[in-house]
Amino acid sequence: MLDSKIPQGPLKDKWTNFKFNAKLVNPANKRKYKILVVGTGLAGGSAAASLSELGYQVESFCFQDSPRRAHSIAAQGGINAAKNYPNDGDSVKRLFYDTIKGGDFRSREANVYRLAEVSNCIIDQCVAQGVPFAREYSGYLDNRSFGGAQVSRTFYARGQTGQQLLLGAYQAMMKEVSKGSIKLHPRTEMLDLVVIDGVARGIVVRNLLTGQIEPYVGDAVVLATGGYGNVFYLSTNAKGSNVTASWRAHKKGAFFANPCYTQIHPTCIPVHGDYQSKLTLMSESLRNDGRVWVPKNPGDKRPPQQIPEGERDYFLERKYPAFGNLVPRDIASRNAKEQCDAGRGVGPTGQAVYLDFADAIKRTGPELIKERYGNLIDMYQKIVDENPYKTPMMIYPAVHYAMGGLWVDYTLMSNLPGLFVIGEANFSDHGANRLGASALMQGLGDGYFVLPYTIGDYLAKNKPAQAKFKDHAEFKKSEVDIKNNINKLLSIKGKRTVDDFHRQLGKLLWDKCGMARNEAGLKEALKQIPQIREEFWKNVNVLGSGQELNQALERAGRVGDFLEFADLLVTDALHRAESCGGHFREEYQTPEGEALRRDDVFSYVAAWQFNGVGQNPTLHKEELKFEEVHLAQRSYK
């Protein structure tokens, strides 16, 4: 059994009690500790800035040429907080409950309540940084609705919220860089975690410009490296997003929790052809004013303007009258798939549904719609060459976010002492389905307001030790292993490209472990993944050398990790014989086609221990206990 280290006391007092009882580091002593932060998105950037401002030595690593290119910049719709500015009944407790329910009761209660608590502080922090949130005519911050809630709690900057929040964190971080308090390492990829006597002591990285393998020692390591959605090849993630840092840490002993919980976003531009390397997100916020529908008659290929109102099925409004088009993402995605599978899909492939703004434009006029979503509509028009002001958008679900990640306790530390994991890279806050606008909330909450307290409690109990481990044999061994792996990839000289293998793996996972899974398909995937992996190591062709900028080599290493990680993802999906949130097992559904949980069997976090490539992992369980929430079948009707 795993110890989540949840503080004693009532739920609403746990975080307050933890902060009071946490050990503190003397300000003069903070300068003696070095913290390595891997990743510069919202979680990593905010953490690096906050820790540096507290006085710690911080070294920050990112594989992009600038922290501004972190994938957080692509987030569109907004960030949740329980400010209750619209006076519509919101509260910390309601945000907590919506998040627990939206995650289908598969997240840790104490972590979620803490996230709801700190949400209001995030907005104040970002406003102080100058983040240009949308405002009402009076000057007050504006809010809009998102799926899974009946209140308006989402703060936004048109369809560019992630970009504006990232620039706020980036400026805070670069202020510390300019002071010399943070040492920044761009174009640097973490390739191994160094563990000595069971404690994380540092990392080994590759300089992507020179190929140099470099060790770094620290008193704590913070992974803020995002999710693993790109294992499916086609996703809304940036092409560089990968699982490598988390997977290499997992191979060194960090448990991986709930990898089968991958989120499918319902509002994406559909696949257009085999030439695509990624998919484009259309913010969930569009469902505030856009109505989702399909023709009632299967096979109806008329242009949407020629289909009369009586022959349209607004299926989300029909099935879920209380929430309508703003049901959570997993439910909206499955319902879109259901309509397309029944032959009512639209567009050239039949794998799309309409998102229609005609009623909203008629009600408010096009200028207000442009003010709210203009950049999103422009992006859609450039890609699809259709004008959403006149013709409904076509959308279809796509892989978007990873709810699973490395296991962490209440302090955000993994089972490896000294290794902290924040943001999307950990598993802790979203359960089996993330509510829209909560990713940015978790990333900034972890970085600005949680980790600075919890990491201090850990460091106060451990003396600074960088000098002691600088020349340790484990660092040398790690360097040798990395160089051998690189040389092996370059020496194969096969006949297939890295992307060819990645595409093959992604299609297999989408077909067998995508929006819907079943036992037969998952077992078939577990047979095929090792075959693809074996051929990869015999027949991949990686051009160039390891002593230069070589993006083919970078991708090869990441795809090699995806081919190992895919085994664990499918193993977890097969093990969890229930449906919950984004994990929909076809054998477990209600008569109405909704997810059927099995709380008596699976009300736990599944944390997996690595036992070797191709070997069965060991399952460790953290039982989920609910003090404030009554477990119930989710209903949004």
XYZ file of C-alpha atoms in Angstrom:
637
model
C 0.000 0.000 0.000
C 1.237 3.463 -0.886
C 1.429 6.231 1.715
C -0.129 9.375 0.260
C 0.933 11.418 3.341
C -2.414 13.183 3.513
C -2.498 15.413 6.623
C -4.908 14.699 9.439
C -7.934 16.851 10.172
C -11.009 18.015 8.271
C -10.637 18.308 4.505
C -10.900 22.101 4.524
C -8.075 22.346 7.095
C -5.581 19.852 5.674
C -3.551 22.293 3.569
C -3.524 24.921 6.313
C -2.376 22.334 8.831
C 0.318 21.036 6.490
C 1.747 24.509 5.916
C 1.843 25.228 9.643
C 3.478 21.920 10.518
C 5.940 21.869 7.599
C 9.629 22.242 8.396
C 11.130 25.521 7.210
C 14.516 26.337 5.722
C 16.332 29.339 7.133
C 16.577 32.059 4.436
C 20.373 32.027 4.710
C 20.415 28.246 4.282
C 18.205 28.260 1.164
C 21.190 29.537 -0.822
C 22.982 26.252 -0.062
C 20.375 24.046 -1.773
C 20.257 23.433 -5.513
C 17.009 22.407 -7.222
C 16.903 21.094 -10.804
C 13.645 21.947 -12.606
C 13.044 20.089 -15.862
C 10.468 21.792 -18.075
C 9.561 25.459 -18.477
C 5.820 25.396 -19.140
C 3.304 26.767 -16.674
C 4.255 24.278 -13.968
C 8.023 24.369 -14.505
C 8.268 28.090 -15.195
C 6.193 29.094 -12.183
C 8.057 26.645 -9.943
C 11.500 27.845 -11.059
C 10.530 31.491 -10.560
C 8.965 30.880 -7.142
C 11.810 28.735 -5.804
C 14.399 31.210 -7.010
C 12.546 34.120 -5.421
C 12.611 32.187 -2.148
C 16.401 32.053 -2.355
C 17.195 28.530 -3.604
C 19.750 27.860 -6.320
C 17.741 26.815 -9.370
C 18.814 25.294 -12.656
C 16.134 25.091 -15.337
C 16.148 22.812 -18.397
C 14.066 22.790 -21.591
C 14.546 21.171 -24.979
C 13.113 24.189 -26.819
C 15.245 27.166 -27.840
C 13.207 29.322 -25.438
C 10.959 28.628 -22.441
C 8.261 30.523 -24.333
C 7.900 27.558 -26.688
C 6.653 25.198 -23.965
C 3.421 23.475 -24.981
C 1.468 25.404 -22.326
C 1.439 28.232 -24.843
C -1.077 26.285 -26.961
C -3.822 26.215 -24.307
C -6.781 28.209 -25.506
C -9.979 28.456 -23.501
C -9.208 29.542 -19.969
C -8.301 28.809 -16.358
C -10.732 27.910 -13.565
C -10.991 29.651 -10.205
C -13.716 29.826 -7.581
C -13.906 33.635 -7.399
C -17.705 33.655 -7.923
C -17.528 37.018 -9.677
C -20.770 36.336 -11.620
C -22.495 35.635 -8.253
C -23.954 32.440 -9.704
C -23.383 30.110 -6.771
C -19.721 29.128 -7.129
C -17.453 28.361 -4.178
C -14.265 26.482 -3.350
C -16.381 23.508 -2.321
C -18.351 23.543 -5.584
C -15.169 23.709 -7.686
C -13.808 20.831 -5.603
C -16.955 18.757 -6.123
C -17.211 19.482 -9.850
C -13.587 18.376 -10.264
C -14.051 15.163 -8.268
C -17.275 14.340 -10.138
C -15.805 15.303 -13.509
C -12.922 12.902 -12.844
C -15.488 10.155 -12.208
C -14.472 9.814 -8.546
C -11.001 8.502 -9.354
C -8.843 11.298 -7.927
C -7.410 11.953 -4.481
C -9.851 14.070 -2.510
C -7.301 16.050 -0.486
C -5.274 17.112 -3.533
C -8.378 18.270 -5.384
C -9.619 20.327 -2.457
C -6.214 22.006 -2.164
C -6.293 22.803 -5.880
C -9.690 24.458 -5.495
C -8.369 26.413 -2.480
C -5.356 27.887 -4.278
C -7.257 28.618 -7.506
C -8.220 32.125 -6.411
C -4.620 32.977 -5.535
C -3.587 32.055 -9.080
C -5.850 34.690 -10.607
C -4.552 37.366 -8.236
C -0.957 36.381 -9.030
C -1.505 36.518 -12.778
C -3.382 39.833 -12.692
C -0.479 41.271 -10.695
C 1.867 40.044 -13.438
C -0.187 41.874 -16.042
C -1.854 38.899 -17.707
C -4.534 40.511 -19.947
C -7.611 38.559 -18.899
C -10.843 39.483 -20.651
C -12.845 42.120 -18.829
C -16.432 43.267 -18.821
C -17.369 46.793 -19.900
C -17.172 47.895 -16.256
C -13.562 46.703 -16.009
C -14.192 43.632 -13.872
C -12.669 40.324 -14.935
C -15.014 38.369 -17.174
C -15.889 34.676 -16.845
C -17.307 32.063 -19.159
C -18.608 28.520 -18.781
C -16.801 25.261 -19.438
C -17.895 21.630 -19.515
C -18.853 19.837 -16.328
C -20.012 22.943 -14.436
C -23.207 24.959 -14.172
C -21.421 28.118 -13.080
C -19.168 30.509 -14.985
C -15.745 30.268 -13.348
C -13.338 30.276 -16.275
C -11.065 33.303 -16.681
C -9.771 33.753 -20.223
C -7.842 35.861 -22.714
C -9.859 35.242 -25.887
C -8.549 31.921 -27.223
C -4.959 32.592 -26.116
C -5.116 32.022 -22.371
C -2.211 29.592 -22.236
C -0.003 31.977 -24.164
C -0.734 34.907 -21.870
C -0.311 32.874 -18.679
C 2.933 31.385 -19.942
C 4.298 34.828 -20.722
C 3.491 35.843 -17.141
C 5.386 32.874 -15.715
C 8.167 33.353 -18.273
C 8.674 36.983 -17.253
C 8.796 36.020 -13.577
C 11.330 33.329 -14.414
C 13.491 35.493 -16.688
C 13.649 38.182 -14.015
C 15.422 35.593 -11.868
C 17.615 34.489 -14.772
C 18.756 38.077 -15.297
C 19.637 38.309 -11.606
C 21.737 35.163 -11.900
C 19.491 33.291 -9.491
C 18.324 30.806 -12.135
C 20.718 29.157 -14.539
C 18.796 28.385 -17.718
C 19.709 25.509 -20.057
C 17.732 25.717 -23.313
C 18.089 23.139 -26.123
C 18.836 20.542 -23.439
C 16.997 17.238 -23.071
C 16.892 15.160 -19.909
C 17.755 11.557 -20.764
C 18.163 9.995 -17.326
C 17.427 10.402 -13.646
C 20.305 9.529 -11.329
C 19.257 7.664 -8.183
C 21.796 6.934 -5.461
C 20.849 4.736 -2.494
C 17.173 5.169 -3.361
C 17.277 8.990 -3.500
C 17.064 11.198 -6.616
C 20.353 13.091 -6.767
C 20.451 14.584 -10.257
C 19.918 14.200 -13.973
C 21.944 13.544 -17.112
C 21.094 15.559 -20.206
C 22.101 15.894 -23.836
C 22.993 19.280 -25.278
C 20.897 19.198 -28.447
C 23.206 21.585 -30.326
C 26.529 19.869 -29.640
C 25.514 16.347 -28.620
C 27.474 16.691 -25.378
C 26.265 14.444 -22.531
C 26.269 16.438 -19.287
C 25.526 15.472 -15.637
C 23.877 17.836 -13.128
C 23.687 17.246 -9.382
C 20.971 18.689 -7.158
C 19.375 18.384 -3.755
C 16.014 17.812 -5.418
C 14.762 17.189 -8.950
C 11.448 18.599 -10.179
C 9.877 17.093 -13.295
C 7.443 19.424 -15.060
C 7.623 17.751 -18.457
C 3.974 17.434 -19.457
C 1.988 14.455 -20.676
C 2.328 11.489 -22.975
C -0.545 12.011 -25.438
C 1.806 11.870 -28.420
C 2.137 8.116 -27.909
C -0.971 8.058 -30.157
C 1.003 9.915 -32.894
C -1.967 12.096 -33.859
C -2.886 14.356 -30.960
C -3.371 18.020 -30.152
C 0.043 18.083 -28.435
C 3.071 19.825 -29.892
C 5.231 17.441 -31.902
C 8.008 17.715 -29.341
C 5.830 16.625 -26.407
C 6.985 13.220 -25.185
C 7.181 10.769 -22.307
C 10.972 10.433 -22.114
C 11.728 12.257 -18.843
C 8.885 10.544 -16.985
C 9.642 7.162 -18.517
C 13.354 7.302 -17.728
C 12.449 8.226 -14.131
C 10.003 5.312 -14.080
C 12.755 2.960 -15.198
C 14.827 4.201 -12.252
C 12.104 3.301 -9.755
C 9.423 6.021 -9.860
C 5.951 4.464 -9.977
C 3.714 5.330 -12.958
C 0.073 5.849 -11.968
C -3.088 5.336 -14.026
C -1.501 5.534 -17.506
C -4.762 4.351 -19.128
C -6.434 7.646 -18.204
C -5.872 9.600 -21.421
C -8.271 12.358 -22.337
C -9.987 12.658 -25.697
C -10.957 16.272 -26.432
C -14.294 16.525 -28.265
C -13.624 19.748 -30.139
C -10.798 19.307 -32.644
C -10.445 19.746 -36.387
C -11.004 16.290 -37.914
C -8.282 14.233 -39.599
C -7.978 15.194 -43.267
C -5.388 12.737 -44.560
C -2.443 10.413 -43.919
C -0.037 13.308 -44.396
C -0.967 14.900 -41.048
C 1.510 14.782 -38.191
C -0.734 16.378 -35.546
C -4.271 17.624 -34.948
C -5.532 21.096 -34.092
C -7.526 21.864 -30.971
C -10.614 24.051 -31.091
C -11.231 25.314 -27.564
C -14.013 23.817 -25.473
C -15.099 27.408 -24.832
C -16.647 27.381 -28.310
C -19.381 25.149 -26.890
C -20.622 28.118 -24.861
C -22.122 29.616 -28.023
C -21.786 26.799 -30.554
C -24.479 24.094 -30.727
C -23.404 20.532 -31.588
C -25.594 18.625 -34.049
C -25.768 16.009 -36.797
C -28.421 15.220 -39.415
C -31.176 12.987 -38.033
C -31.085 10.803 -41.117
C -27.989 8.599 -41.598
C -26.134 9.289 -44.816
C -27.571 12.802 -45.257
C -24.824 14.575 -47.235
C -26.609 17.870 -47.926
C -24.768 21.081 -47.017
C -25.708 22.088 -43.452
C -27.594 25.202 -44.575
C -29.953 22.977 -46.581
C -30.855 20.742 -43.630
C -33.959 22.202 -41.943
C -34.178 22.567 -38.178
C -36.594 19.665 -37.848
C -34.093 17.287 -39.453
C -31.235 18.153 -37.094
C -30.355 16.251 -33.928
C -28.822 18.420 -31.211
C -27.859 15.215 -29.491
C -26.048 16.630 -26.431
C -28.944 18.960 -25.655
C -31.397 16.089 -26.181
C -29.565 13.566 -23.977
C -28.224 15.917 -21.266
C -30.747 18.754 -20.869
C -29.215 20.080 -17.613
C -25.725 20.600 -19.086
C -26.433 20.460 -22.833
C -23.384 21.196 -24.951
C -21.285 21.755 -21.816
C -21.101 18.161 -20.607
C -17.587 16.985 -19.655
C -15.150 16.088 -22.390
C -15.306 12.319 -22.092
C -19.094 12.302 -22.444
C -19.121 14.751 -25.374
C -16.417 12.742 -27.144
C -18.135 9.382 -26.794
C -21.423 10.818 -27.995
C -19.793 12.305 -31.098
C -18.235 8.923 -31.871
C -21.603 7.222 -31.326
C -23.279 9.497 -33.876
C -20.551 8.952 -36.458
C -20.583 5.179 -35.902
C -24.347 5.259 -36.573
C -23.760 6.858 -39.985
C -24.797 10.395 -39.045
C -21.289 11.847 -39.236
C -20.647 14.757 -41.601
C -17.849 15.957 -43.843
C -15.833 14.084 -46.480
C -14.875 11.237 -44.134
C -18.087 11.027 -42.136
C -15.956 11.334 -38.991
C -17.166 14.737 -37.795
C -20.125 16.548 -36.241
C -21.207 20.169 -36.635
C -20.491 22.991 -34.170
C -22.879 25.726 -35.233
C -22.772 29.429 -34.238
C -25.809 30.528 -36.259
C -28.118 30.930 -33.240
C -25.493 32.810 -31.224
C -24.718 35.157 -34.117
C -28.435 35.788 -34.560
C -28.783 36.492 -30.825
C -25.689 38.639 -30.198
C -24.392 39.648 -33.612
C -21.106 38.524 -35.216
C -18.965 41.160 -33.491
C -19.442 39.706 -30.022
C -18.660 36.199 -31.300
C -15.542 37.586 -32.978
C -14.538 39.338 -29.750
C -14.835 36.077 -27.779
C -13.398 33.572 -30.259
C -11.954 35.522 -33.177
C -8.485 33.976 -33.220
C -9.926 30.447 -32.979
C -12.305 31.081 -35.851
C -9.474 32.563 -37.926
C -7.329 29.494 -37.232
C -10.116 27.148 -38.295
C -10.710 29.141 -41.478
C -7.025 29.028 -42.435
C -6.849 25.258 -41.982
C -10.219 24.169 -43.395
C -10.880 27.072 -45.810
C -14.445 27.542 -44.579
C -15.941 30.539 -42.761
C -17.509 29.497 -39.408
C -19.516 32.729 -39.313
C -21.447 31.357 -42.290
C -20.914 27.575 -42.210
C -20.831 25.373 -39.084
C -17.450 24.110 -37.952
C -16.745 20.404 -38.331
C -15.230 18.848 -35.216
C -14.240 15.385 -34.003
C -12.554 14.066 -30.828
C -8.776 13.768 -30.600
C -6.204 12.764 -27.979
C -5.449 15.781 -25.840
C -4.310 15.338 -22.224
C -2.835 12.725 -19.907
C -4.544 12.354 -16.550
C -2.125 9.558 -15.674
C 1.484 10.291 -14.785
C 4.127 9.570 -12.193
C 2.686 8.775 -8.785
C 3.136 11.504 -6.168
C 2.035 11.865 -2.576
C 0.312 14.913 -1.083
C 3.616 16.813 -1.137
C 4.013 16.179 -4.905
C 6.997 13.905 -4.241
C 7.190 10.553 -6.007
C 7.969 7.313 -4.199
C 11.630 8.202 -4.874
C 12.723 10.708 -2.208
C 13.961 13.917 -3.792
C 11.972 13.512 -7.027
C 9.029 15.904 -7.247
C 6.583 15.822 -10.163
C 4.209 18.678 -10.982
C 1.618 19.666 -13.570
C 0.515 17.200 -16.223
C 3.514 14.974 -15.517
C 1.915 13.725 -12.289
C -1.379 11.869 -11.837
C -2.870 13.538 -8.805
C -5.715 15.962 -9.476
C -7.916 14.982 -12.414
C -8.902 11.368 -11.863
C -10.200 9.636 -14.974
C -11.205 12.822 -16.819
C -9.955 16.399 -16.624
C -12.486 19.200 -16.697
C -11.727 21.901 -19.236
C -9.705 24.901 -17.977
C -8.255 22.872 -15.087
C -4.878 22.040 -16.652
C -3.644 25.617 -16.386
C -5.036 25.791 -12.862
C -3.089 22.707 -11.755
C 0.160 23.716 -13.464
C 0.251 27.172 -11.888
C -1.173 25.962 -8.573
C 1.583 23.356 -8.251
C 4.338 25.759 -9.274
C 3.365 28.971 -7.504
C 1.558 27.816 -4.379
C 2.115 24.131 -3.524
C 5.654 23.025 -4.383
C 7.386 25.986 -2.667
C 5.931 24.760 0.656
C 6.298 21.017 0.178
C 9.819 20.990 -1.240
C 10.969 23.170 1.663
C 9.656 20.599 4.125
C 11.731 17.911 2.352
C 14.920 19.979 2.105
C 14.723 21.075 5.753
C 15.090 17.406 6.728
C 18.109 16.806 4.446
C 21.438 18.589 4.421
C 22.770 20.070 1.133
C 24.651 17.306 -0.634
C 25.552 18.357 -4.205
C 29.301 18.319 -3.597
C 29.166 14.850 -2.044
C 27.652 13.243 -5.159
C 29.246 15.294 -7.950
C 31.657 12.536 -9.015
C 29.573 9.546 -7.993
C 29.851 6.410 -10.128
C 26.078 6.407 -10.842
C 26.475 9.591 -12.897
C 29.297 8.018 -14.907
C 27.256 4.861 -15.467
C 24.293 6.875 -16.662
C 26.451 8.776 -19.158
C 27.802 5.524 -20.568
C 24.322 4.017 -20.885
C 23.028 7.080 -22.738
C 25.957 7.107 -25.159
C 25.516 3.386 -25.836
C 21.821 3.886 -26.564
C 22.571 6.751 -28.970
C 25.254 4.761 -30.760
C 22.903 1.807 -31.092
C 20.203 3.955 -32.706
C 22.695 5.439 -35.166
C 24.203 2.080 -36.065
C 21.047 0.222 -37.153
C 20.832 1.770 -40.654
C 17.488 0.122 -41.392
C 14.880 0.900 -44.020
C 12.075 2.600 -42.058
C 11.878 6.108 -40.669
C 11.218 6.964 -37.041
C 7.904 8.592 -37.958
C 6.819 5.453 -39.798
C 7.156 3.402 -36.622
C 5.512 6.121 -34.536
C 2.557 6.296 -36.926
C 2.138 2.508 -36.810
C 2.163 2.490 -32.998
C -0.230 5.424 -32.781
C -2.802 3.856 -35.096
C -2.699 0.618 -33.135
C -3.267 2.442 -29.849
C -6.070 4.606 -31.256
C -7.846 1.556 -32.677
C -7.382 -0.710 -29.631
C -6.997 1.717 -26.705
C -8.602 4.963 -27.876
C -12.056 6.346 -27.129
C -13.388 2.826 -26.538
C -11.484 -0.262 -25.366
C -12.370 -3.919 -24.946
C -10.563 -6.961 -23.637
C -9.955 -8.577 -27.022
C -8.563 -5.401 -28.560
C -6.295 -4.680 -25.612
C -4.883 -8.202 -25.655
C -4.252 -7.884 -29.394
C -2.410 -4.606 -28.797
C -0.220 -6.267 -26.171
C 0.782 -8.842 -28.781
C 1.566 -6.300 -31.484
C 3.445 -3.654 -29.481
C 6.472 -5.897 -28.731
C 6.609 -6.864 -32.419
C 6.726 -3.203 -33.478
C 9.336 -2.493 -30.813
C 11.496 -5.412 -31.937
C 11.409 -4.286 -35.549
C 12.181 -0.704 -34.516
C 15.464 -1.821 -32.972
C 16.316 -3.821 -36.103
C 15.048 -1.685 -38.949
C 14.912 1.991 -37.994
C 17.041 4.420 -39.986
C 18.419 7.413 -38.081
C 20.545 9.712 -40.210
C 23.338 12.008 -39.028
C 25.518 11.716 -35.958
C 25.300 12.263 -32.227
C 27.746 15.176 -32.174
C 25.455 17.762 -33.761
C 21.912 19.080 -33.890
C 20.053 15.967 -34.999
C 16.285 16.072 -34.700
C 15.934 12.606 -36.209
C 17.996 11.259 -33.318
C 15.887 13.196 -30.792
C 12.677 11.729 -32.232
C 14.159 8.234 -32.333
C 14.931 8.274 -28.617
C 11.456 9.544 -27.789
C 9.695 7.007 -30.002
C 11.815 4.247 -28.472
C 10.421 5.311 -25.092
C 6.865 5.466 -26.455
C 7.253 1.877 -27.674
C 8.121 0.793 -24.137
C 5.538 2.990 -22.430
C 2.747 1.725 -24.722
C 2.986 -1.690 -23.054
C 2.238 -0.132 -19.680
C -0.610 2.031 -20.995
C -2.405 -0.989 -22.469
C -1.591 -3.213 -19.474
C -3.248 -0.675 -17.182
C -6.289 -0.396 -19.483
C -6.675 -4.182 -19.524
C -6.250 -4.433 -15.768
C -8.934 -1.813 -15.022
C -12.047 -3.868 -15.816
C -14.477 -0.988 -15.432
C -15.411 2.199 -17.273
C -14.640 5.589 -15.764
C -14.100 8.954 -17.405
C -11.738 8.736 -20.362
C -11.258 4.996 -19.809
C -14.307 3.450 -21.499
C -14.355 -0.329 -21.508
C -17.160 -1.458 -23.831
C -17.957 -4.402 -21.545
C -18.816 -2.028 -18.670
C -21.546 0.467 -19.492
C -25.014 1.301 -18.242
C -28.104 0.495 -20.333
C -28.006 4.142 -21.487
C -24.414 3.721 -22.731
C -22.723 5.672 -19.927
C -19.538 4.635 -18.114
C -20.142 1.972 -15.456
C -17.694 2.194 -12.552
C -17.001 -0.695 -10.199
C -16.251 1.121 -6.970
C -16.219 -2.064 -4.927
C -13.263 -3.352 -6.979
C -11.377 -0.427 -8.535
C -11.626 2.554 -6.190
C -7.871 2.926 -6.087
C -4.908 4.490 -7.853
C -2.988 1.889 -9.864
C 0.714 2.690 -9.471
C 3.016 0.476 -11.524
C 6.618 -0.491 -10.780
C 9.021 -1.129 -13.674
C 10.541 -4.621 -13.818
C 12.263 -4.487 -17.200
C 11.285 -3.981 -20.835
C 8.828 -6.672 -21.852
C 8.409 -7.842 -18.253
C 5.140 -7.634 -16.343
C 5.156 -4.595 -14.031
C 4.264 -4.840 -10.354
C 1.020 -3.193 -9.263
C 0.905 -1.065 -6.114
C -2.405 0.340 -4.906
C -3.392 3.559 -3.179
C -6.940 3.179 -1.926
C -9.107 6.230 -2.568
C -11.000 7.337 0.526
C -13.707 9.981 0.375
C -14.600 12.038 3.440
C -16.771 14.734 1.868
C -18.021 13.177 -1.364
C -20.700 10.542 -1.779
C -19.810 8.121 -4.569
C -22.531 8.114 -7.205
C -23.091 7.341 -10.854
C -22.324 10.527 -12.762
C -25.337 12.237 -14.274
C -25.393 15.412 -16.336
C -29.002 15.062 -17.428
